[in-house]
CSV table of C-alpha atoms in Angstrom, one decimal:
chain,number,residue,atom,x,y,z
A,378,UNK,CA,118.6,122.4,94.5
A,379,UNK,CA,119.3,120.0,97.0
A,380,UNK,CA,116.1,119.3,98.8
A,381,UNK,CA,116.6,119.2,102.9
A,382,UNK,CA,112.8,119.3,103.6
A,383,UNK,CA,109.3,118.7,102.3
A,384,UNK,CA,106.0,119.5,103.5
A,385,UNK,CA,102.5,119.1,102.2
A,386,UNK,CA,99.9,121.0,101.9
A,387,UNK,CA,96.0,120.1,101.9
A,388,UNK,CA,93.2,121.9,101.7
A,389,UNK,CA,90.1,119.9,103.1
A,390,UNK,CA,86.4,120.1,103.2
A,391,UNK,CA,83.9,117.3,104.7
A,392,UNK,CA,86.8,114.7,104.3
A,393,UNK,CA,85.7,110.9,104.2
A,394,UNK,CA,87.8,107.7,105.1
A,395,UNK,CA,89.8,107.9,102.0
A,396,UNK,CA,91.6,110.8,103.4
A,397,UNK,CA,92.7,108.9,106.5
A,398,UNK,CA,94.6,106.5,103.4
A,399,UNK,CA,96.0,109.5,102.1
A,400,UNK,CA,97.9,110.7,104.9
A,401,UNK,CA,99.1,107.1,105.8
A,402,UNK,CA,100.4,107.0,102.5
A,403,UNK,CA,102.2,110.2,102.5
A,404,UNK,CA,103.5,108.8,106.0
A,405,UNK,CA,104.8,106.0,104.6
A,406,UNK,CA,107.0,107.6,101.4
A,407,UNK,CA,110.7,106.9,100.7
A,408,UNK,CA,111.4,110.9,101.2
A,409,UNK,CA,110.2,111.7,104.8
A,410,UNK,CA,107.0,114.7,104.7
A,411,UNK,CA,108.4,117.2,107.6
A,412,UNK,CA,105.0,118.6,108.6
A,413,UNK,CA,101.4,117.9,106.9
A,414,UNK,CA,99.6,121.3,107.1
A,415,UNK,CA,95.8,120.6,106.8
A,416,UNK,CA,94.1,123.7,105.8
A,417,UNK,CA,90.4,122.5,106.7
A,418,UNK,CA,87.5,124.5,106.1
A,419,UNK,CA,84.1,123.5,108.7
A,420,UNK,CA,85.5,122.0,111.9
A,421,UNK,CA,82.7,120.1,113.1
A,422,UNK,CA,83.3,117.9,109.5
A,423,UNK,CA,86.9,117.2,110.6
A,424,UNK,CA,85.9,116.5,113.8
A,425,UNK,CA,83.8,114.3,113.0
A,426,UNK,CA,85.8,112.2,110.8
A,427,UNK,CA,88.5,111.7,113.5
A,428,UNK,CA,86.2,111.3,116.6
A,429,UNK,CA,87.1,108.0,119.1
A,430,UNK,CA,90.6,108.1,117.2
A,431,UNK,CA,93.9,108.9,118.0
A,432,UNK,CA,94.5,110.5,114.4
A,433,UNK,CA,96.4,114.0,116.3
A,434,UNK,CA,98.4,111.5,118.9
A,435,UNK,CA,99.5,109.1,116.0
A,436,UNK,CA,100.1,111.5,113.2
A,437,UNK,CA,102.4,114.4,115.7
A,438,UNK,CA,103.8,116.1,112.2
A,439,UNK,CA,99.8,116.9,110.9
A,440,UNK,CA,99.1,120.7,112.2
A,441,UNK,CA,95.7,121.7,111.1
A,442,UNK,CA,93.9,125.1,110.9
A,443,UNK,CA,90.1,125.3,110.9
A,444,UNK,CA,88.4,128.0,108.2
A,445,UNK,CA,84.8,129.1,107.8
A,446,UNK,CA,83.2,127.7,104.6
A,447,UNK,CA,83.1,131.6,103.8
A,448,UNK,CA,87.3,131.9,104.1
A,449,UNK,CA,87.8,129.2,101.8
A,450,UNK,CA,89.0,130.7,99.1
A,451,UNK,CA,91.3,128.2,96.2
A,452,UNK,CA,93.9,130.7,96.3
A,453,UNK,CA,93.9,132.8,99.2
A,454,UNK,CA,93.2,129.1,101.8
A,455,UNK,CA,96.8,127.7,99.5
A,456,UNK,CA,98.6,131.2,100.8
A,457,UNK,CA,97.8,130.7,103.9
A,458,UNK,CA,99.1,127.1,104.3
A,459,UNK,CA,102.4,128.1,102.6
A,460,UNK,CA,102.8,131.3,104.8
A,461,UNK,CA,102.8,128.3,107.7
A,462,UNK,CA,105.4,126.3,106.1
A,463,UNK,CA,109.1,126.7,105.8
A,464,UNK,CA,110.9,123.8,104.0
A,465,UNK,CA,112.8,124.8,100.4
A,466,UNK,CA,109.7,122.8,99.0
A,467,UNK,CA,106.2,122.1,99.3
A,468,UNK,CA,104.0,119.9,97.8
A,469,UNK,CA,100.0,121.0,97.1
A,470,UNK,CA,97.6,118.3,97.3
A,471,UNK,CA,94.0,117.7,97.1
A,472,UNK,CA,92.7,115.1,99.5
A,473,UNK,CA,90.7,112.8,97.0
A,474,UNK,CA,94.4,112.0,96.0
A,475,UNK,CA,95.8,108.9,97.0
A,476,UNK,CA,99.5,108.0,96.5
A,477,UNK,CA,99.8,105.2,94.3
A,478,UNK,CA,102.7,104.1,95.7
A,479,UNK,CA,105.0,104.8,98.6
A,480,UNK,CA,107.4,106.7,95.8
A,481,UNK,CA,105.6,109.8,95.3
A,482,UNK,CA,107.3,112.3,97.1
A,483,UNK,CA,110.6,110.9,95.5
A,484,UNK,CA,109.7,111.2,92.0
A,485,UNK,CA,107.7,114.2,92.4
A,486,UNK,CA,110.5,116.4,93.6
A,487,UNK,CA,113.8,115.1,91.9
A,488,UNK,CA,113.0,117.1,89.0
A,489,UNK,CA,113.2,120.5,91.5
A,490,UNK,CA,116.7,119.6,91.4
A,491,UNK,CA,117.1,121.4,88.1
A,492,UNK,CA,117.9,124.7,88.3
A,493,UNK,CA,115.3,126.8,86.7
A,494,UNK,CA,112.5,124.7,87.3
A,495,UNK,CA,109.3,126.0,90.3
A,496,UNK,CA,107.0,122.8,89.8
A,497,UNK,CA,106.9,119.6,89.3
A,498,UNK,CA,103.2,117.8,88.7
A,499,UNK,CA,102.3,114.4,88.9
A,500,UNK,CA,100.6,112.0,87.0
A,501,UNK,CA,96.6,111.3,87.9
A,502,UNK,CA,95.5,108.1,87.4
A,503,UNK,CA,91.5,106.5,86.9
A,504,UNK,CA,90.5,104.9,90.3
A,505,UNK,CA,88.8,101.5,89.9
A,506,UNK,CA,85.2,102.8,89.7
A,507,UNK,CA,85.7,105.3,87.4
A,508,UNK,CA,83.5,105.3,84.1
A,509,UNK,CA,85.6,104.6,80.6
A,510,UNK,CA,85.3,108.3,79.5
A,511,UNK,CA,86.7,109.6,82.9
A,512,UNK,CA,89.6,106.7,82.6
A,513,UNK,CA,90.4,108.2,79.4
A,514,UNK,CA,90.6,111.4,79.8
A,515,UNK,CA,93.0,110.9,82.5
A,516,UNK,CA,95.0,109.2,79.9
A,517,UNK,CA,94.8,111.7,77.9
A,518,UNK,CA,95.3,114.6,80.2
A,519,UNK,CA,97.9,113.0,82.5
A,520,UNK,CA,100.5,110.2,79.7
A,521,UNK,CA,102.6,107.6,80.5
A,522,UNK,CA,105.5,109.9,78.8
A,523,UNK,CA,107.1,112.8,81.5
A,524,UNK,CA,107.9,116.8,79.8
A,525,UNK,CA,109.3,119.8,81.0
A,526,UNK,CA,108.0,122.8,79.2
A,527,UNK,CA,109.2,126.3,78.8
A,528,UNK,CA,108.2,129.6,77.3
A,529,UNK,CA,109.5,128.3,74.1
A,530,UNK,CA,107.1,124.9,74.3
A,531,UNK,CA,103.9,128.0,74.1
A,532,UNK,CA,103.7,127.9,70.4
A,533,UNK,CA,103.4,124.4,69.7
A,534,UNK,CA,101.3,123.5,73.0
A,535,UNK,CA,99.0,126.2,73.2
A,536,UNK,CA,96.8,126.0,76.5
A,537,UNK,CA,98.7,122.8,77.8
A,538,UNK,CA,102.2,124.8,78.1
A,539,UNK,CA,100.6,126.1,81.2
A,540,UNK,CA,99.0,123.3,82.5
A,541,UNK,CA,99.8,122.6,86.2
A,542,UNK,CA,97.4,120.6,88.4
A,543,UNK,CA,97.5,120.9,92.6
A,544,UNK,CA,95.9,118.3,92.8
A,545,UNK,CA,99.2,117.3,93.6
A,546,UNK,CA,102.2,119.3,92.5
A,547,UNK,CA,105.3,120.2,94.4
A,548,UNK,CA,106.6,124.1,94.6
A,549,UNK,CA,110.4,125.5,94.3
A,550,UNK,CA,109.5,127.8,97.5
A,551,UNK,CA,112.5,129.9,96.5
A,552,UNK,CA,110.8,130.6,93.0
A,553,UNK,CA,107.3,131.5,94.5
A,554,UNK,CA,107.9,133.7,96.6
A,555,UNK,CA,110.0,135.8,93.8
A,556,UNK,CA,107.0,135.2,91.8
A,557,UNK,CA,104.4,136.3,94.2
A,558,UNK,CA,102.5,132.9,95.1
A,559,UNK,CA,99.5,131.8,94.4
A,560,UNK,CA,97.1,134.6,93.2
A,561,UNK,CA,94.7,135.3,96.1
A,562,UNK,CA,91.2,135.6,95.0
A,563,UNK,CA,90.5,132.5,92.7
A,564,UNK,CA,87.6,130.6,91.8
A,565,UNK,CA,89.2,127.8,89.9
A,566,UNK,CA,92.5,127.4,87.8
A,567,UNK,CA,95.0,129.0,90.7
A,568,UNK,CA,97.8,125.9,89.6
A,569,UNK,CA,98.0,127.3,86.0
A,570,UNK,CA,97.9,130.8,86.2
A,571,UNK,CA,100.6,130.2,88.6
A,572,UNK,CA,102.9,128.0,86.4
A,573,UNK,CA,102.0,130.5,83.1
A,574,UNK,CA,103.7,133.1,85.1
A,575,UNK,CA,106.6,131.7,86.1
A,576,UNK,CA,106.7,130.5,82.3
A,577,UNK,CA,106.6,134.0,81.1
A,578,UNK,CA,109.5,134.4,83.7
A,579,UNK,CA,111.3,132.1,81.8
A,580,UNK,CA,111.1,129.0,84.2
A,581,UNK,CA,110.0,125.7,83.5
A,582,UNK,CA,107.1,123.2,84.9
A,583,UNK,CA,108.0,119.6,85.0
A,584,UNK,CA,105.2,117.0,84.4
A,585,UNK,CA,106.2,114.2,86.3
A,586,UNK,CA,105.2,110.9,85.5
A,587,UNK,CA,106.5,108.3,87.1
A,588,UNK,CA,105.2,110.4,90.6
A,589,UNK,CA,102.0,109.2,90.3
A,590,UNK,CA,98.4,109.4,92.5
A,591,UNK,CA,94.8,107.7,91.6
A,592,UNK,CA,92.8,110.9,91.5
A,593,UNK,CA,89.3,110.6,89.1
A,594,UNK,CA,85.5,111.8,89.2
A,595,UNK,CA,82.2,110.6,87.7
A,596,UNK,CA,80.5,113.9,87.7
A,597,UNK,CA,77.3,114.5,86.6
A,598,UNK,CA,76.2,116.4,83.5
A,599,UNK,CA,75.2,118.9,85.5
A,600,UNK,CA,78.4,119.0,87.3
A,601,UNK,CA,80.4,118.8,84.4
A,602,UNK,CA,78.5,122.3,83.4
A,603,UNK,CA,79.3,123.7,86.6
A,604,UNK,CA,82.7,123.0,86.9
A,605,UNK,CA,83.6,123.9,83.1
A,606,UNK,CA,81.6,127.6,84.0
A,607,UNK,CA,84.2,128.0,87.0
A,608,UNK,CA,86.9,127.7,84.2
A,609,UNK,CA,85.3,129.9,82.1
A,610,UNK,CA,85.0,132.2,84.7
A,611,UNK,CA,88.8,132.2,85.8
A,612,UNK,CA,89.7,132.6,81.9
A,613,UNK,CA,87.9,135.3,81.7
A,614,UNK,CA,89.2,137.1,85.0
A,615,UNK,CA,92.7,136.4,83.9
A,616,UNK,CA,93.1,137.8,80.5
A,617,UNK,CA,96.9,138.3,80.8
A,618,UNK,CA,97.1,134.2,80.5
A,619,UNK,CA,94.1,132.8,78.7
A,620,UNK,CA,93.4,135.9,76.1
A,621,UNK,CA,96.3,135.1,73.6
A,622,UNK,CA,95.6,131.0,74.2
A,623,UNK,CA,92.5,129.3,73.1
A,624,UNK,CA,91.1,126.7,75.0
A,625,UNK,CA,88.6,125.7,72.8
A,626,UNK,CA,91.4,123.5,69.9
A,627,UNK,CA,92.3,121.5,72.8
A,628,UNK,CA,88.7,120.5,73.8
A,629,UNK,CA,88.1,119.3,70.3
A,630,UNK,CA,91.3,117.7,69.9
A,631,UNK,CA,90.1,115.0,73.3
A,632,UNK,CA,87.0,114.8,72.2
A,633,UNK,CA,88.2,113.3,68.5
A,634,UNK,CA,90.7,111.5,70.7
A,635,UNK,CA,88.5,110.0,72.9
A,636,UNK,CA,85.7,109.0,70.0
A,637,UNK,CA,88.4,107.3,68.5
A,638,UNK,CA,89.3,105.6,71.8
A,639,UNK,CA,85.4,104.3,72.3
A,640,UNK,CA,84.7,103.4,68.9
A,641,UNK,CA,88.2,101.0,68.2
A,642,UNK,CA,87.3,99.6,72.0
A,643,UNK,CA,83.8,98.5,71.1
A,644,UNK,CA,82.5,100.6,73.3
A,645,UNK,CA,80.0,102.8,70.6
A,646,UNK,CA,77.3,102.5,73.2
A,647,UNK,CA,79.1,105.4,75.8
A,648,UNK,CA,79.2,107.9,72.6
A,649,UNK,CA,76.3,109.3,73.4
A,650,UNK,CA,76.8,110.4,77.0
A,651,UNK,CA,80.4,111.9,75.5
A,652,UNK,CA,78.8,113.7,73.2
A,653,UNK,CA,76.2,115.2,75.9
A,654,UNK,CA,79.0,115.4,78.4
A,655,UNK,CA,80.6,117.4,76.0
A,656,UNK,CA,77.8,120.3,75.0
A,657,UNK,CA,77.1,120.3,78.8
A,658,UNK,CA,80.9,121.1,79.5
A,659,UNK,CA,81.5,123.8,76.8
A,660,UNK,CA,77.9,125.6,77.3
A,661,UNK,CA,79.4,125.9,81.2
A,662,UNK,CA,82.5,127.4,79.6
A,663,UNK,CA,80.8,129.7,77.1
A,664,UNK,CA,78.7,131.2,79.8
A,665,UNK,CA,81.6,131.1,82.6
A,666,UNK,CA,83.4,133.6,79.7
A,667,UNK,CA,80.6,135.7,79.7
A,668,UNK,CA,79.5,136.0,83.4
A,669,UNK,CA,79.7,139.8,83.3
A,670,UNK,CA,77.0,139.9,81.0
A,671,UNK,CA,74.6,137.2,83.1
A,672,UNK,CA,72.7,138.3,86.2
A,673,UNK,CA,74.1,137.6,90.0
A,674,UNK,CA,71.2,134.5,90.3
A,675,UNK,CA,72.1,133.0,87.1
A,676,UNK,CA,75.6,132.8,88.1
A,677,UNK,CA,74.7,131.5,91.2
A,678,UNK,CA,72.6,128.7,89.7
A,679,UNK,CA,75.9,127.7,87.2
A,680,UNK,CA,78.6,128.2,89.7
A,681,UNK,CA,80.3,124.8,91.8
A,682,UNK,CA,81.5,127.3,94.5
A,683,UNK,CA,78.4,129.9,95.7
A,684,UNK,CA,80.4,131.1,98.2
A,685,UNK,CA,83.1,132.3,96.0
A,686,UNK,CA,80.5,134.6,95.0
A,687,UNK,CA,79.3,135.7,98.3
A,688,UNK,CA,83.1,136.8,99.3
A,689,UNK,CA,83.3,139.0,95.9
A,690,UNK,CA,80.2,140.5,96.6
A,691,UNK,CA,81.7,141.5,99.8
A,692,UNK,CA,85.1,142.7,98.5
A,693,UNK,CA,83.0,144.6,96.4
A,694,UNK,CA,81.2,146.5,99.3
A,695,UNK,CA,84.3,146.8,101.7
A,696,UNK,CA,87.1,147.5,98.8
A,697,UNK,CA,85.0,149.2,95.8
A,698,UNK,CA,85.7,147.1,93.4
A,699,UNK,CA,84.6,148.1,90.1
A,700,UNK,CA,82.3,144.6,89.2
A,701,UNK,CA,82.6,145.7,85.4
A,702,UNK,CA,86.2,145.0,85.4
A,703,UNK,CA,86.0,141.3,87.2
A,704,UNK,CA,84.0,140.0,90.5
A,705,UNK,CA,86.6,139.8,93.3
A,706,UNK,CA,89.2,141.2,91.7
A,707,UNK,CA,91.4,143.8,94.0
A,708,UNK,CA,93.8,146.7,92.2
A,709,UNK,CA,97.1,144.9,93.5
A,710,UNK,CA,95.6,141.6,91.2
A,711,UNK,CA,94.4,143.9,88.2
A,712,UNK,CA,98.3,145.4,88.2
C-alpha cells in the first residue's frame, strides 16, 4: 500500500518533560505525522505539564481528549483514539518513547507497503540510565536483525510469533478494521493478542529494526511482580492465544541468555538481583494465571492497574458477567 497519511496515537497519564521531546521528535521526522491524537487520562496532569506554554498554539496538528482515570482502559482508550483518526495508517505509541532519530516514522511504515502485512514494530532501545539487566533484555527482546513472521513462523517461535509491542508500532488501518481492532477490555498485552489474530488470519507482523525508539525501565522487584501478574492475568483471559503457546520456555531461554551475558562481561556481581528479579517476575505470572482462584483484595494488592479492576467489577454489576468465566469480560469478547 502506498501510504498518503500517518497519524499517531498516544495514550498519556501524568506526562513529564520527556514527552514534550517526544512530540518534537515525531515533529521533526522525514514522513510528515498528519495529526497527533493524545488520548490523556486526568486533565489537571496535562494541564499542568503545558501551563505558561504555547504547546496547543505551536503544535496546531496535536488534538487531545481528556479521560477519567476510571475510562482508561489499554484497549478500549486505543479504540477510541483510532475511531478519531482517518489516515490508511496509524502508528500506537507510548509516551516514555523517544524517537531515536528523525527516521522513525520512515522505517517504521515502509514495511506496510507489503501486501499482507497489518504491523510493523520497532526496535526499543536501553536509555542511558538504564541498569545492565534492563539493557540486555532489550537486546534480547528487541535485535539488531529485522523479521516478518507469519502463521507458519508459530512452530518454531512459539510465544514470540505473536509478539507485537505499542509501545510503538504502526497499524494497516485497512487490516484492523477487517479484523475488529483492538480488543476492548484489556488489562495488559492488547498489541499481541491483536497481531496473534491477524496471524491466524494469515497476515504477517513485521519487526522493524532499523525504526528505532529508546524506550527502558528499572522497575522494582516489586514492580517487576506486578507487572508480570498483569500478563498472567491477560494470558489467562485470552485462552484462544496463550493456551496452545507456553510462555514459560521463553522466560528460561533469557534468563540462560542473560546469565551468560553477565558472567562473560565480568559483571557476576548483578546475578543475584537477576535471579531475584526473576522468581519475583514468574511468582507475578503464576498468580496472574490463577486470579480466579485468589480473592478480589489479593488481586488488588498484585495488580499495576487497580482501576482495571474497579471497571470489571462494574461491568459485572451493569452487564452480568459471569466472574467465573473471566473479570471484564463481555459475551461479544467471549465469542
Amino acid at each position: 500500500m502506498a501510504v498518503q497519511a500517518v497519524d499517531v496515537i498516544i495514550p498519556v497519564y501524568k506526562p513529564d518533560k520527556s514527552f514534550l521531546t517526544l512530540i518534537e521528535k515525531l515533529e521533526g521526522q522525514t514522513v510528515p505525522v498528519d495529526r497527533i491524537i493524545l488520548m490523556n487520562t486526568e486533565q489537571k496532569y496535562f494541564e499542568q505539564l503545558i501551563y505558561g506554554t504555547s504547546f496547543l498554539e505551536k503544535y496546531r496538528n496535536v488534538y487531545v481528549t481528556h479521560l477519567s482515570k476510571m475510562e482508561f482502559n489499554h484497549g478500549r482508550t486505543r479504540r477510541q483514539g483510532v475511531g478519531k483518526s482517518k489516515a490508511p495508517v496509524f502508528i500506537m505509541m507510548t509516551q516514555d518513547a523517544v524517537p531515536e532519530d528523525g527516521r522513525l516514522v520512515e522505517n517504521l511504515i515502509k514495511p506496510l507497503e507489503e501486501d499482507g502485512i497489518a504491523v510493523s514494530f520497532a526496535r526499543q532501545v536501553a536509555a542511558p540510565d538504564c541498569n545492565e539487566i534492563e539493557r540486555y533484555t532489550r537486546e534480547f527482546n528487541y535485535p539488531a536483525q529485522g523479521r516478518v513472521k507469519s502463521k507458519a513462523d508459530v512452530a518454531e517461535l512459539g510465544i514470540k510469533a505473536y509478539f507485537c509491542s505499542n509501545v510503538c508500532a504502526a497499524y494497516n488501518r485497512g487490516i484492523y478494521d477487517e479484523l475488529g481492532g483492538f480488543v476492548k477490555h484489556a488489562i495488559f498485552n492488547e498489541d499481541m493478542i491483536y497481531a496473534a489474530a491477524a496471524i491466524q488470519a494469515g497476515y504477517r507482523i513485521a519487526y522493524a529494526a532499523q525504526a528505532r525508539v529508546v524506550h527502558s525501565h528499572n522497575y522494582t522487584f516489586r514492580q517487576q511482580f506486578c507487572r508480570n501478574f498483569d500478563l498472567g492475568v491477560s494470558q489467562a483471559d485470552h485462552p484462544e492465544v496463550f493456551a496452545a503457546i507456553s510462555s514459560e520456555g521463553e522466560g528460561a531461554r533469557m534468563l540462560k541468555a542473560a546469565s551468560a551475558h553477565l558472567w562473560k562481561g565480568k559483571k557476576k556481581g548483578m546475578l543475584p538481583r537477576l535471579y531475584i528479579g526473576t522468581v519475583y517476575k514468574y511468582m507475578g505470572y503464576l498468580l496472574g494465571k490463577h486470579y480466579r482462584s485468589l480473592p478480589y483484595k489479593a488481586i488488588l494488592r498484585c495488580t499495576m492497574n487497580k482501576a482495571y479492576w474497579e471497571q470489571t467489577g462494574r461491568m459485572r454489576s451493569s452487564q452480568g458477567i459471569d466472574a467465573s468465566r473471566g473479570y471484564g469480560k463481555t459475551e461479544e469478547e467471549q465469542r
